[in-house]
PDB file of C-alpha atoms and ligand atoms in Angstrom:
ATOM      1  CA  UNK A   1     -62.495 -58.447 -29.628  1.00 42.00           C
ATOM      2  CA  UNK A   2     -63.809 -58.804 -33.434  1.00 47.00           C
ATOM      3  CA  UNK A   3     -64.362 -62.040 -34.648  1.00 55.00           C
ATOM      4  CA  UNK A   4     -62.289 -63.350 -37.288  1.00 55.00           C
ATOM      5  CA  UNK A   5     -63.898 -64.065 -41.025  1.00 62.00           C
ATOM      6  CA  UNK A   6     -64.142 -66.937 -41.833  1.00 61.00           C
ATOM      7  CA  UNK A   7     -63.720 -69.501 -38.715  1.00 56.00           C
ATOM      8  CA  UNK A   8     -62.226 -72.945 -40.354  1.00 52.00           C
ATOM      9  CA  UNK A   9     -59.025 -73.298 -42.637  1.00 48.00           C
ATOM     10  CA  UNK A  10     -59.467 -73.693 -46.276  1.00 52.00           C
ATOM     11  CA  UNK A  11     -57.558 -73.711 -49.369  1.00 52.00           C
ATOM     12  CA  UNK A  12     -60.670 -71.766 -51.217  1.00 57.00           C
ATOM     13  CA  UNK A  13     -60.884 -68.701 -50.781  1.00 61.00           C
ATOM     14  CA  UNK A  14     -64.284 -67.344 -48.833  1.00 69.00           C
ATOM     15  CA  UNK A  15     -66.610 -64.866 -49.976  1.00 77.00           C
ATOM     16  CA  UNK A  16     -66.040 -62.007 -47.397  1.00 83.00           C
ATOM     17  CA  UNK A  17     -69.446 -60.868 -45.461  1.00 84.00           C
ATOM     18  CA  UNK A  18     -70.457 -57.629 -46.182  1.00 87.00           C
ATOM     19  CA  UNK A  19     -73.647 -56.420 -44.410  1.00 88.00           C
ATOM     20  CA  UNK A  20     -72.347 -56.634 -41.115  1.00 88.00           C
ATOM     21  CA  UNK A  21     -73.715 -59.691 -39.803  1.00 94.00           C
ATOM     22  CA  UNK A  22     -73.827 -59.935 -35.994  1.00 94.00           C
ATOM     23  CA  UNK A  23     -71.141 -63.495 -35.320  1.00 93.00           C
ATOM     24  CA  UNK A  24     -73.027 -64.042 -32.401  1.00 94.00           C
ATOM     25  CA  UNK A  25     -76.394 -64.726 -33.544  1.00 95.00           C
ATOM     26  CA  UNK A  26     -75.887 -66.871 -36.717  1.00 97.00           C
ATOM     27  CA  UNK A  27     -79.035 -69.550 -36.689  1.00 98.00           C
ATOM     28  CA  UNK A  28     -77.792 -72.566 -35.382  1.00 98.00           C
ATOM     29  CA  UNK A  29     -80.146 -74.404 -38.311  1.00 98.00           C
ATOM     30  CA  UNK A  30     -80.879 -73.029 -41.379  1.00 98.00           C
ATOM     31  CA  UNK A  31     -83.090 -75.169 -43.817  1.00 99.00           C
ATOM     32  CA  UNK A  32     -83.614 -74.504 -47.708  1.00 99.00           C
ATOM     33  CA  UNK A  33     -86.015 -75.584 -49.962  1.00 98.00           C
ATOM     34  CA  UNK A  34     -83.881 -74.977 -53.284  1.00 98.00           C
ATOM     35  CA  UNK A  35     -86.148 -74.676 -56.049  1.00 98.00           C
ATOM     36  CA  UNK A  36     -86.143 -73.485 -59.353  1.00 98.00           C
ATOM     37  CA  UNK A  37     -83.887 -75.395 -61.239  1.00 98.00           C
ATOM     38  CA  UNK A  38     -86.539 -76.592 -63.731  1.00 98.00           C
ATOM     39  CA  UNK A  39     -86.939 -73.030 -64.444  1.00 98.00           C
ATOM     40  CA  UNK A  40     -83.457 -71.995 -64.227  1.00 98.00           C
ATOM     41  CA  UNK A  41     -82.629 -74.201 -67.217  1.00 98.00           C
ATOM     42  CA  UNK A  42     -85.707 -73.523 -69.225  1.00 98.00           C
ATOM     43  CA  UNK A  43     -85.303 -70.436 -69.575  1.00 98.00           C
ATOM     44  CA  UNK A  44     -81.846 -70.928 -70.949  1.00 98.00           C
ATOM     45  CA  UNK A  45     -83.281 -73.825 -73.385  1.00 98.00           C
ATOM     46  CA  UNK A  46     -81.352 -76.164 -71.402  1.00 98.00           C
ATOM     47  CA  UNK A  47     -83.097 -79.794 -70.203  1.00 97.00           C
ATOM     48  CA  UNK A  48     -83.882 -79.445 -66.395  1.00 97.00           C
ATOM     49  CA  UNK A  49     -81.308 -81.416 -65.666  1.00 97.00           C
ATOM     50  CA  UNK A  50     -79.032 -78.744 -66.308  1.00 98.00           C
ATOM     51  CA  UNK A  51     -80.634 -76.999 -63.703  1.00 98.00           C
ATOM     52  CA  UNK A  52     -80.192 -79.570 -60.560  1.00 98.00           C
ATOM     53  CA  UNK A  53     -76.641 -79.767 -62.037  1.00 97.00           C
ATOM     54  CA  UNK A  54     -76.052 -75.913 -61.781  1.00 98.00           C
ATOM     55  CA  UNK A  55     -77.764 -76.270 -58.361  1.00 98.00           C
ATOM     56  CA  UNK A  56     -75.459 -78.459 -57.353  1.00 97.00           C
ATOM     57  CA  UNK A  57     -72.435 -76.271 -57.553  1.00 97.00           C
ATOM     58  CA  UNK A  58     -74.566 -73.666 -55.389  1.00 98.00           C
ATOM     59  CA  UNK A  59     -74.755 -76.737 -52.576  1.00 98.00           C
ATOM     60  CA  UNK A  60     -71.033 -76.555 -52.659  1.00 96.00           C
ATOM     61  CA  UNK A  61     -70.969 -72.637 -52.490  1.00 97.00           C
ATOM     62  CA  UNK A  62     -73.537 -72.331 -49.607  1.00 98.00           C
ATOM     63  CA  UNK A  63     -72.564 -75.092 -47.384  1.00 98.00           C
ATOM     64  CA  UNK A  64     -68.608 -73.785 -47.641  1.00 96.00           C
ATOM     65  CA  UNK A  65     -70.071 -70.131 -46.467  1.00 96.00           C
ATOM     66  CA  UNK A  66     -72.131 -71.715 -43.917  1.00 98.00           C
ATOM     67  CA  UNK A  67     -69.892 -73.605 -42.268  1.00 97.00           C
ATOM     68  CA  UNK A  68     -67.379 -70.553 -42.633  1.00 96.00           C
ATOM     69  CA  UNK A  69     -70.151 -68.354 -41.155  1.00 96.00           C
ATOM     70  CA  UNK A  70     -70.527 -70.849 -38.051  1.00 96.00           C
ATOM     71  CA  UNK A  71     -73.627 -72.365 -38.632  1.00 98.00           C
ATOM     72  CA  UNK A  72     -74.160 -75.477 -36.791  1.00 98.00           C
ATOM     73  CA  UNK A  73     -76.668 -77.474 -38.943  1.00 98.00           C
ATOM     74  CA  UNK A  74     -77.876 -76.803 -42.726  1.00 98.00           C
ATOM     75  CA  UNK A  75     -80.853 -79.078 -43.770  1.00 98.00           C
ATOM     76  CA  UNK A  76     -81.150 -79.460 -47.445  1.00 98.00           C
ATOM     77  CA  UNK A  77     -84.445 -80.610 -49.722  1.00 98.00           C
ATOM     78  CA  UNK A  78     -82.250 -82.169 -52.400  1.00 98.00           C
ATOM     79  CA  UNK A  79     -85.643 -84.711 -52.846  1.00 97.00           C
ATOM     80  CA  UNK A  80     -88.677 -85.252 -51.272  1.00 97.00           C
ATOM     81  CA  UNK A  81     -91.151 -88.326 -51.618  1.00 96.00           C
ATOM     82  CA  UNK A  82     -93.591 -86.449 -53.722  1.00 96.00           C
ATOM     83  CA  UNK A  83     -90.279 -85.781 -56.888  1.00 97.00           C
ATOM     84  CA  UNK A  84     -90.695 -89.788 -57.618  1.00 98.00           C
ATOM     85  CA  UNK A  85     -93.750 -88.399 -60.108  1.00 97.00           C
ATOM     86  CA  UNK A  86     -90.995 -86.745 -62.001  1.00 97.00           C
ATOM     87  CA  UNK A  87     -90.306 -88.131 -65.622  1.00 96.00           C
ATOM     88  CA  UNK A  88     -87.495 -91.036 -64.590  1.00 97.00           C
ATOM     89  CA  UNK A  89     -84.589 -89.231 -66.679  1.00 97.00           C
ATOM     90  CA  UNK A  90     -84.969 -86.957 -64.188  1.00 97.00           C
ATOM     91  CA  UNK A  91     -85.231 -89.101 -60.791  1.00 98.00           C
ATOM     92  CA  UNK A  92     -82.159 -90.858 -62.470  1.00 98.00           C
ATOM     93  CA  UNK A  93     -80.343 -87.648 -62.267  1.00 97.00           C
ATOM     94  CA  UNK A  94     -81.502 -86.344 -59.327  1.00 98.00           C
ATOM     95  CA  UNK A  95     -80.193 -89.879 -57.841  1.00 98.00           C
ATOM     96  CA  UNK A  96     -77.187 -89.960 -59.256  1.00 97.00           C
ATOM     97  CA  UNK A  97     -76.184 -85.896 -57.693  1.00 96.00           C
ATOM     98  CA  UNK A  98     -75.193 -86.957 -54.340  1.00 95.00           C
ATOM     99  CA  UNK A  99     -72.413 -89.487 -56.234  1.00 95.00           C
ATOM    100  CA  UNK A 100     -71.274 -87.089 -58.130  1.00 95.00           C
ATOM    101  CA  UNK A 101     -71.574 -84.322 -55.214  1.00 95.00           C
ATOM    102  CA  UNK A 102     -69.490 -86.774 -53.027  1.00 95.00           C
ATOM    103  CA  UNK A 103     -67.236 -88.354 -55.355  1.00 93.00           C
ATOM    104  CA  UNK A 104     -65.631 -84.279 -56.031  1.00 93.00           C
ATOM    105  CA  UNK A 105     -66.220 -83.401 -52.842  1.00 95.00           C
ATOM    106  CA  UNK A 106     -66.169 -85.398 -50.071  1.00 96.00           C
ATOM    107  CA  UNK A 107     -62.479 -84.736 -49.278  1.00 96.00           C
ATOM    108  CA  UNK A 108     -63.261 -80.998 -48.992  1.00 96.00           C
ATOM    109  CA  UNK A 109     -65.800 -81.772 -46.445  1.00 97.00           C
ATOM    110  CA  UNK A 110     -63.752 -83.892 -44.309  1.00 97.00           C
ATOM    111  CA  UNK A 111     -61.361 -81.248 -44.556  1.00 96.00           C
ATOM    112  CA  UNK A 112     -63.510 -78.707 -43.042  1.00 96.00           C
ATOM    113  CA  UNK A 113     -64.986 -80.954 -39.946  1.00 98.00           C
ATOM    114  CA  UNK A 114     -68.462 -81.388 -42.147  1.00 98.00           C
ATOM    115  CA  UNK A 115     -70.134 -84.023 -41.018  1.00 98.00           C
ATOM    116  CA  UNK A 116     -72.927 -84.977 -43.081  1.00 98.00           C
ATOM    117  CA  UNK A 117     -76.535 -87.121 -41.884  1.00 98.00           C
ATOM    118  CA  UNK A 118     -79.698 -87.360 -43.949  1.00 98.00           C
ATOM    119  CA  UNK A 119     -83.545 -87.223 -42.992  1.00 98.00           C
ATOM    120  CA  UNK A 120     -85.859 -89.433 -45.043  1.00 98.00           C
ATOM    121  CA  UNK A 121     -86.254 -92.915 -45.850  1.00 97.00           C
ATOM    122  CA  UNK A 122     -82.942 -93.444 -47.998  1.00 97.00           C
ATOM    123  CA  UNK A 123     -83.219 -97.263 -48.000  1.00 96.00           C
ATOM    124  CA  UNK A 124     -85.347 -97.965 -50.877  1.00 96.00           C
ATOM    125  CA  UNK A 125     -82.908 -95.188 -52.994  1.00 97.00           C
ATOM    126  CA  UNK A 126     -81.019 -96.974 -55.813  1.00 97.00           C
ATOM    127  CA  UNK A 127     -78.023 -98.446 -54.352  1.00 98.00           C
ATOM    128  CA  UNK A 128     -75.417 -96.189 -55.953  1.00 97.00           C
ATOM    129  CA  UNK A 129     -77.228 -93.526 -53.990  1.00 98.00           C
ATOM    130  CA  UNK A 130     -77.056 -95.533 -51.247  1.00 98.00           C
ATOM    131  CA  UNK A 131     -73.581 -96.164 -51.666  1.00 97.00           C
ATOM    132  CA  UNK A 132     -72.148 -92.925 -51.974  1.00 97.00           C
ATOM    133  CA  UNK A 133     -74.176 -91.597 -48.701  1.00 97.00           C
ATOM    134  CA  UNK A 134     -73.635 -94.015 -46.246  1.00 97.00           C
ATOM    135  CA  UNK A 135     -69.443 -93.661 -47.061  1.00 97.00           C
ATOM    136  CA  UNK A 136     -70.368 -89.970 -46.646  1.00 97.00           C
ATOM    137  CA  UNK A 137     -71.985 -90.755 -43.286  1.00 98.00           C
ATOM    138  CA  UNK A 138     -69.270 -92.902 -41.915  1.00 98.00           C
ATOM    139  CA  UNK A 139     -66.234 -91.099 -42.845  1.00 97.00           C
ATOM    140  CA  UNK A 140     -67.473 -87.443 -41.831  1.00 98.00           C
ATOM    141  CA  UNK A 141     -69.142 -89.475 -38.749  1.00 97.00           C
ATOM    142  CA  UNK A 142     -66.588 -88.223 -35.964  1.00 97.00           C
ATOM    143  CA  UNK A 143     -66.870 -84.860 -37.556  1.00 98.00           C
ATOM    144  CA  UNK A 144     -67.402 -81.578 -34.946  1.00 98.00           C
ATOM    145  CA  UNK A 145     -68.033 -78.818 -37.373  1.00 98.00           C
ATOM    146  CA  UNK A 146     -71.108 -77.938 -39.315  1.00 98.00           C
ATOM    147  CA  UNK A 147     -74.070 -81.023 -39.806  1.00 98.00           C
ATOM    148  CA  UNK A 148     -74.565 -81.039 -43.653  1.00 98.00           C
ATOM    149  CA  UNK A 149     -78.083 -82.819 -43.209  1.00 98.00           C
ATOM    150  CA  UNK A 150     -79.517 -84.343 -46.910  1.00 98.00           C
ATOM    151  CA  UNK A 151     -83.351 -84.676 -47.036  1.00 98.00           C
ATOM    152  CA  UNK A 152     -83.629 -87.526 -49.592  1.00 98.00           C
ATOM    153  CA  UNK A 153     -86.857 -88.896 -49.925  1.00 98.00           C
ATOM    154  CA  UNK A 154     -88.224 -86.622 -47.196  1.00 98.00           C
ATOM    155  CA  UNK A 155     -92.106 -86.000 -46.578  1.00 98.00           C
ATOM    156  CA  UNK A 156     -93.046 -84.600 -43.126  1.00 98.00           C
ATOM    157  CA  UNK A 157     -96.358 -86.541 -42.819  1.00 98.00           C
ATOM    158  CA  UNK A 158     -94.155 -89.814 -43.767  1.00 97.00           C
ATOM    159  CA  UNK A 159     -92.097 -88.783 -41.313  1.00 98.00           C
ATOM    160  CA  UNK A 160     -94.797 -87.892 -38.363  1.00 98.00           C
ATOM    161  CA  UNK A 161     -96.880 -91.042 -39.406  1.00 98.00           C
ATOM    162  CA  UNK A 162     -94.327 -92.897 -39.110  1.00 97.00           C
ATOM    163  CA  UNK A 163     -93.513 -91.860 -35.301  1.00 98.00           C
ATOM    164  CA  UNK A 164     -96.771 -92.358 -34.480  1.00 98.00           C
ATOM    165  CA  UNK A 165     -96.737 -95.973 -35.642  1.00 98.00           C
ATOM    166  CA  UNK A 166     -93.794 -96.342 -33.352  1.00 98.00           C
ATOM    167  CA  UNK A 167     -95.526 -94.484 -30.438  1.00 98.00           C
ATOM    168  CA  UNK A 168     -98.439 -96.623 -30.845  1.00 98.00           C
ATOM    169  CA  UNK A 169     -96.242 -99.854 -31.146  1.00 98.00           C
ATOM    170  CA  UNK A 170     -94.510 -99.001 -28.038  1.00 97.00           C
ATOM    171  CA  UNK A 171     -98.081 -98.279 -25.869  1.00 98.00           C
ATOM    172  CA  UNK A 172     -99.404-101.796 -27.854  1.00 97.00           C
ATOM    173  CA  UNK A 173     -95.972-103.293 -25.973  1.00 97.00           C
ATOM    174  CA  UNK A 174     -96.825-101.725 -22.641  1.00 97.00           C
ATOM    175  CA  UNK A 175     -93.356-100.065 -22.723  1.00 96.00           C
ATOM    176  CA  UNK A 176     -94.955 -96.416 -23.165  1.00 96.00           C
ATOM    177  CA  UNK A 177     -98.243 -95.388 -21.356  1.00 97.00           C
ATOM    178  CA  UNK A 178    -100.418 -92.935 -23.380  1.00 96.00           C
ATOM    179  CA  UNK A 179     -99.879 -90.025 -21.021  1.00 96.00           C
ATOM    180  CA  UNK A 180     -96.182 -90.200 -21.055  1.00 95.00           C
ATOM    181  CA  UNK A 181     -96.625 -89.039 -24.465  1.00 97.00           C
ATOM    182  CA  UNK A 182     -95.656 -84.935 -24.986  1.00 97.00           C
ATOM    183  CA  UNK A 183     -94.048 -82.576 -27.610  1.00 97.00           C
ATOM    184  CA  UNK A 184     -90.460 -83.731 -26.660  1.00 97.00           C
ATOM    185  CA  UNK A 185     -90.789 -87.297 -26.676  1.00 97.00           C
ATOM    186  CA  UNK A 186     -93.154 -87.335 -30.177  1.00 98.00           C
ATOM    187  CA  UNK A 187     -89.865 -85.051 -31.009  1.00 98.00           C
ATOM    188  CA  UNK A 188     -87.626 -87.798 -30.422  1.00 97.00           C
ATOM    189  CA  UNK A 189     -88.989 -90.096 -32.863  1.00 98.00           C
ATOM    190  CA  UNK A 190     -88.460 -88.371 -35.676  1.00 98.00           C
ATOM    191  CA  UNK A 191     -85.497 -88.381 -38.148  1.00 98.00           C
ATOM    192  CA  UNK A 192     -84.175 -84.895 -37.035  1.00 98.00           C
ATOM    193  CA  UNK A 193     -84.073 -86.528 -33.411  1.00 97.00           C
ATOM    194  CA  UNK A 194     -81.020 -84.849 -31.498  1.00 96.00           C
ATOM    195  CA  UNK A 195     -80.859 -81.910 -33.809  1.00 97.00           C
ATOM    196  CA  UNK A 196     -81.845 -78.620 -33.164  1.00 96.00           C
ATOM    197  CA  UNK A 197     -85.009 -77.115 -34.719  1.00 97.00           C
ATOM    198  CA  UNK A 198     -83.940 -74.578 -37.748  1.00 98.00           C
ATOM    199  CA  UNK A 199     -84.190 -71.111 -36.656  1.00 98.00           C
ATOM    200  CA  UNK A 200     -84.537 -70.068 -40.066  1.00 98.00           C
ATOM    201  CA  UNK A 201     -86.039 -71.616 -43.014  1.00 98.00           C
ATOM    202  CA  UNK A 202     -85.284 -70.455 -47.053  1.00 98.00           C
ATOM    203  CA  UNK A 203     -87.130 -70.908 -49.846  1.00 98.00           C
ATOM    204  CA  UNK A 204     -85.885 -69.688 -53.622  1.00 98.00           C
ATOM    205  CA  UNK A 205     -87.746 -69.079 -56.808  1.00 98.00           C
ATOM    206  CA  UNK A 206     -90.755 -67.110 -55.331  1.00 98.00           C
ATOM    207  CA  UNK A 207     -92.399 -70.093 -54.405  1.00 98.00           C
ATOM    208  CA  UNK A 208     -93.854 -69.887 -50.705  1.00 98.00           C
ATOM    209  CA  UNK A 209     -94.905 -72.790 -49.209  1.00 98.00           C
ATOM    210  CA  UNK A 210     -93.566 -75.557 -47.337  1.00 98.00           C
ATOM    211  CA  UNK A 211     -94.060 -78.384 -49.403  1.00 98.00           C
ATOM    212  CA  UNK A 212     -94.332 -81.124 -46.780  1.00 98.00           C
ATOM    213  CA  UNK A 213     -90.869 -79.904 -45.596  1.00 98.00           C
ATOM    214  CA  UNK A 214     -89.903 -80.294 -41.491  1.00 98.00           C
ATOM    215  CA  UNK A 215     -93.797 -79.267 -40.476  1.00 98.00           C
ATOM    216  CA  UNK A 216     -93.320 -80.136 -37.130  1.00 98.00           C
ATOM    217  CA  UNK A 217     -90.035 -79.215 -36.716  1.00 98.00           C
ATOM    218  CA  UNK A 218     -90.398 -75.248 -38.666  1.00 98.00           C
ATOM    219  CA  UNK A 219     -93.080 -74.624 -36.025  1.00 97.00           C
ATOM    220  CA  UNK A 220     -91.301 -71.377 -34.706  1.00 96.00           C
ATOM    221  CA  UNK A 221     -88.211 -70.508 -37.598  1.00 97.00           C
ATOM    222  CA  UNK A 222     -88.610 -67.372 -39.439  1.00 97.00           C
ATOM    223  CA  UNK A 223     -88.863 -67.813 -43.161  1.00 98.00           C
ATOM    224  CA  UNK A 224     -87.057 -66.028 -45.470  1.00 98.00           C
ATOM    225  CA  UNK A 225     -87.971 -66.242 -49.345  1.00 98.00           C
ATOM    226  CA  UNK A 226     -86.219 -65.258 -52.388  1.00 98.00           C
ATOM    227  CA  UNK A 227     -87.546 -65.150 -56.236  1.00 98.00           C
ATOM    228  CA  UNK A 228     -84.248 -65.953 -57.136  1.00 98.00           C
ATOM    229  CA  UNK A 229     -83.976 -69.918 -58.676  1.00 98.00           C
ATOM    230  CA  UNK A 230     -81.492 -72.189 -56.581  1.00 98.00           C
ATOM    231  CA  UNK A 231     -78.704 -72.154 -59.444  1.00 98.00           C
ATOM    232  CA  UNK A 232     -78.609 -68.199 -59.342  1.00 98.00           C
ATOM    233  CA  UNK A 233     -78.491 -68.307 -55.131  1.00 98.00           C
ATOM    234  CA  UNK A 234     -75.068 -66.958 -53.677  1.00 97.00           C
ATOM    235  CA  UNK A 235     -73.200 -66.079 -50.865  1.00 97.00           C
ATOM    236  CA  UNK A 236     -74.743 -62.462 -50.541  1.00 96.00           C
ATOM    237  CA  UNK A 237     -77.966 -63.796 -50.670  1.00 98.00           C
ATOM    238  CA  UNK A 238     -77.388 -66.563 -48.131  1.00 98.00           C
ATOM    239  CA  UNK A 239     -75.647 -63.630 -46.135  1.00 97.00           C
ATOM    240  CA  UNK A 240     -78.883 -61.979 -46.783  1.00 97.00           C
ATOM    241  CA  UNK A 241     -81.089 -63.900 -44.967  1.00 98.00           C
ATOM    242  CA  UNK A 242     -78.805 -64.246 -42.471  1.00 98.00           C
ATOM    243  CA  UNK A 243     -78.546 -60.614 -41.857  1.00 97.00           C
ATOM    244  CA  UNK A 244     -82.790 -60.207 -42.111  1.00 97.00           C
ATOM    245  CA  UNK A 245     -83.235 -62.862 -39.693  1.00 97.00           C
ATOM    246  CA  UNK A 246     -80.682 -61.127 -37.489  1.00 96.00           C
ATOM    247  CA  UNK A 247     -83.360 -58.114 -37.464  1.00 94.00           C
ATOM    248  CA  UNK A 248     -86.639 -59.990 -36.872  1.00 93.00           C
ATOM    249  CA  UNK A 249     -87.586 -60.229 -33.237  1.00 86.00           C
ATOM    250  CA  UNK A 250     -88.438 -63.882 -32.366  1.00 76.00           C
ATOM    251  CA  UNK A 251     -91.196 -63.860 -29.957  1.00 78.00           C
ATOM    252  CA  UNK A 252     -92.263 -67.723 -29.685  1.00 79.00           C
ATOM    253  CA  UNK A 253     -95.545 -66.686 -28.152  1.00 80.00           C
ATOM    254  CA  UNK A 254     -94.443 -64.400 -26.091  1.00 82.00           C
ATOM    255  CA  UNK A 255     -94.461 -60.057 -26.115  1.00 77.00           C
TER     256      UNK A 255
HETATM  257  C1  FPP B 301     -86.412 -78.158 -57.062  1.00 69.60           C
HETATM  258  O1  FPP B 301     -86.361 -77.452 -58.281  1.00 69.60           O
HETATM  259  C2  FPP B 301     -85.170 -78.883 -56.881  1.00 69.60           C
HETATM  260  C3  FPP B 301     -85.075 -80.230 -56.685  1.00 69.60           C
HETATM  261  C4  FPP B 301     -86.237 -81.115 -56.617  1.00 69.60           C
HETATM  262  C5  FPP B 301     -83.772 -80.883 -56.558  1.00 69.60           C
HETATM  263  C6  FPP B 301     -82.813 -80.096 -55.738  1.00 69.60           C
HETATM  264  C7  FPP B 301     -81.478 -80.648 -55.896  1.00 69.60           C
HETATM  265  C8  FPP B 301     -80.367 -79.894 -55.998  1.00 69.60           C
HETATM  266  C9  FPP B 301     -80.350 -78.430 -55.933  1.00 69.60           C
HETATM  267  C10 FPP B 301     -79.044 -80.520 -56.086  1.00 69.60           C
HETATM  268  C11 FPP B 301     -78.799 -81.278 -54.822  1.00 69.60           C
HETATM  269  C12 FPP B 301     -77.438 -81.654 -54.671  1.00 69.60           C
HETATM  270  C13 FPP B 301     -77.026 -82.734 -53.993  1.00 69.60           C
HETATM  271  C14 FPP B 301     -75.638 -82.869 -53.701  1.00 69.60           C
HETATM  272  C15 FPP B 301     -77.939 -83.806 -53.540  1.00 69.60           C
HETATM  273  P1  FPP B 301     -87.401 -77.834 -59.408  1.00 69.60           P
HETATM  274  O2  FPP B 301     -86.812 -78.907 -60.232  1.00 69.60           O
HETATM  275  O3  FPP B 301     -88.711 -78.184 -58.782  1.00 69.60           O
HETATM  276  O4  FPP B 301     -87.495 -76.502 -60.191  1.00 69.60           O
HETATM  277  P2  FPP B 301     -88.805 -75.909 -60.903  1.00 69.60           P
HETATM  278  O5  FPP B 301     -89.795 -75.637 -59.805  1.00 69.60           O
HETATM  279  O6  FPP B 301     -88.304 -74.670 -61.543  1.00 69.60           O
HETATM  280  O7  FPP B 301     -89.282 -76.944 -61.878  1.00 69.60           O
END
């Protein structure tokens, strides 16, 4: 029997799929690095700030196709721990998006069983920041449908550094012997603990490199990249790299 386009309710209309994407095999987790609203903006003589405000509209966009499409988890870079070296206008900005994300669209999310979690160390953001995510959090918390995961203040070293200190403190404590520690259990202790690793990982504006973004945890996703900026990424891209993943043969090691 054909599956039905798209899956939830909504009162917006959804983008239709076109390329024949097989409903099957949709990754599970797909992560993005969006970049390229700096440029975006520049090269419309607008401050960069325009830019991560454009690019916010294309969060909206993509995660409503996503979780139309039936992807289970969708891992954003909205700011890692290297962007605090930006000029503070910016940081300002950048820490005020996810109130004014939340504060327009929150209600759509619960709507469509969105439940959204971050990665990164979010308690030393400003507490507005703060604020707005951990409502977020709690009242999309009982949520079943698609994981809208934030990285805010995300670095992957941090983040594996950091589970090693609490390895190390556990072994210290005689609670964990050295050999009980493997791949799963080092898994466990980091902030994507209980989620799936992304199956596919997207990167916009040409750029192609991982910028301290989920090291450990991209080990085996396929990459897809894009020279298009963030604020000029759609739907038919997104359904893009769906549809090119679809065709890649995922080996893991193996023949
Ligand atoms: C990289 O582009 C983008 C960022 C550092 C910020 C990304 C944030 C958003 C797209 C909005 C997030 C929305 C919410 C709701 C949190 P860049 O500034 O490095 O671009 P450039 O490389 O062209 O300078």
């Amino acid at each position: 029997m054909p599956i039905k386009f798209p899956f939830t309710k909504s009162k917006k209309e959804s983008i239709q799929p076109t390329l024949g994407l097989d409903y099957k095999q949709i990754p599970k987790h797909v992560a993005i690095i969006m970049d390229g609203n700096g440029r975006w903006a520049k090269n419309r003589g607008m401050p960069r700030i325009a830019g991560h405000k454009e690019g916010m509209s294309v969060v909206k966009k993509i995660v409503r196709y996503a979780s139309d499409l039936g992807v289970s988890v969708l891992t954003l870079y909205a700011f890692s721990t290297e962007n605090w070296k930006r000029p503070k206008n910016e940081v300002d900005f950048l820490m005020k998006l996810p109130v004014d994300f939340l504060s327009t669209y929150l209600p759509e999310l619960i709507e469509k069983n969105v439940r959204v979690q971050t990665i990164g160390e979010t308690s030393i953001l400003p507490a507005h920041t703060q604020k707005a995510i951990s409502e977020a959090v709690e009242r999309t918390s009982n949520n079943t449908g698609l994981i809208l995961n934030f990285a805010l203040n995300y670095g992957s070293r941090y983040e594996m550094v950091d589970a090693v200190k609490e390895i190390a403190g556990k072994v210290k404590e005689g609670k964990l012997l050295p050999e009980d520690i493997n791949e799963e259990m080092f898994t466990s202790h980091l902030y994507t603990s209980g989620l799936l690793e992304p199956d596919l990982l997207i990167r916009t504006s040409g750029e192609q490199r991982l910028s301290n973004f989920l090291l450990w945890q991209l080990a085996y996703a396929e990459f897809w990249f894009t020279e298009v900026y963030w604020p000029d990424f759609d739907e038919a891209l997104f359904e893009k790299a769906l549809y090119d993943y679809q065709n890649r043969k995922r080996r893991y090691g193996g023949i």
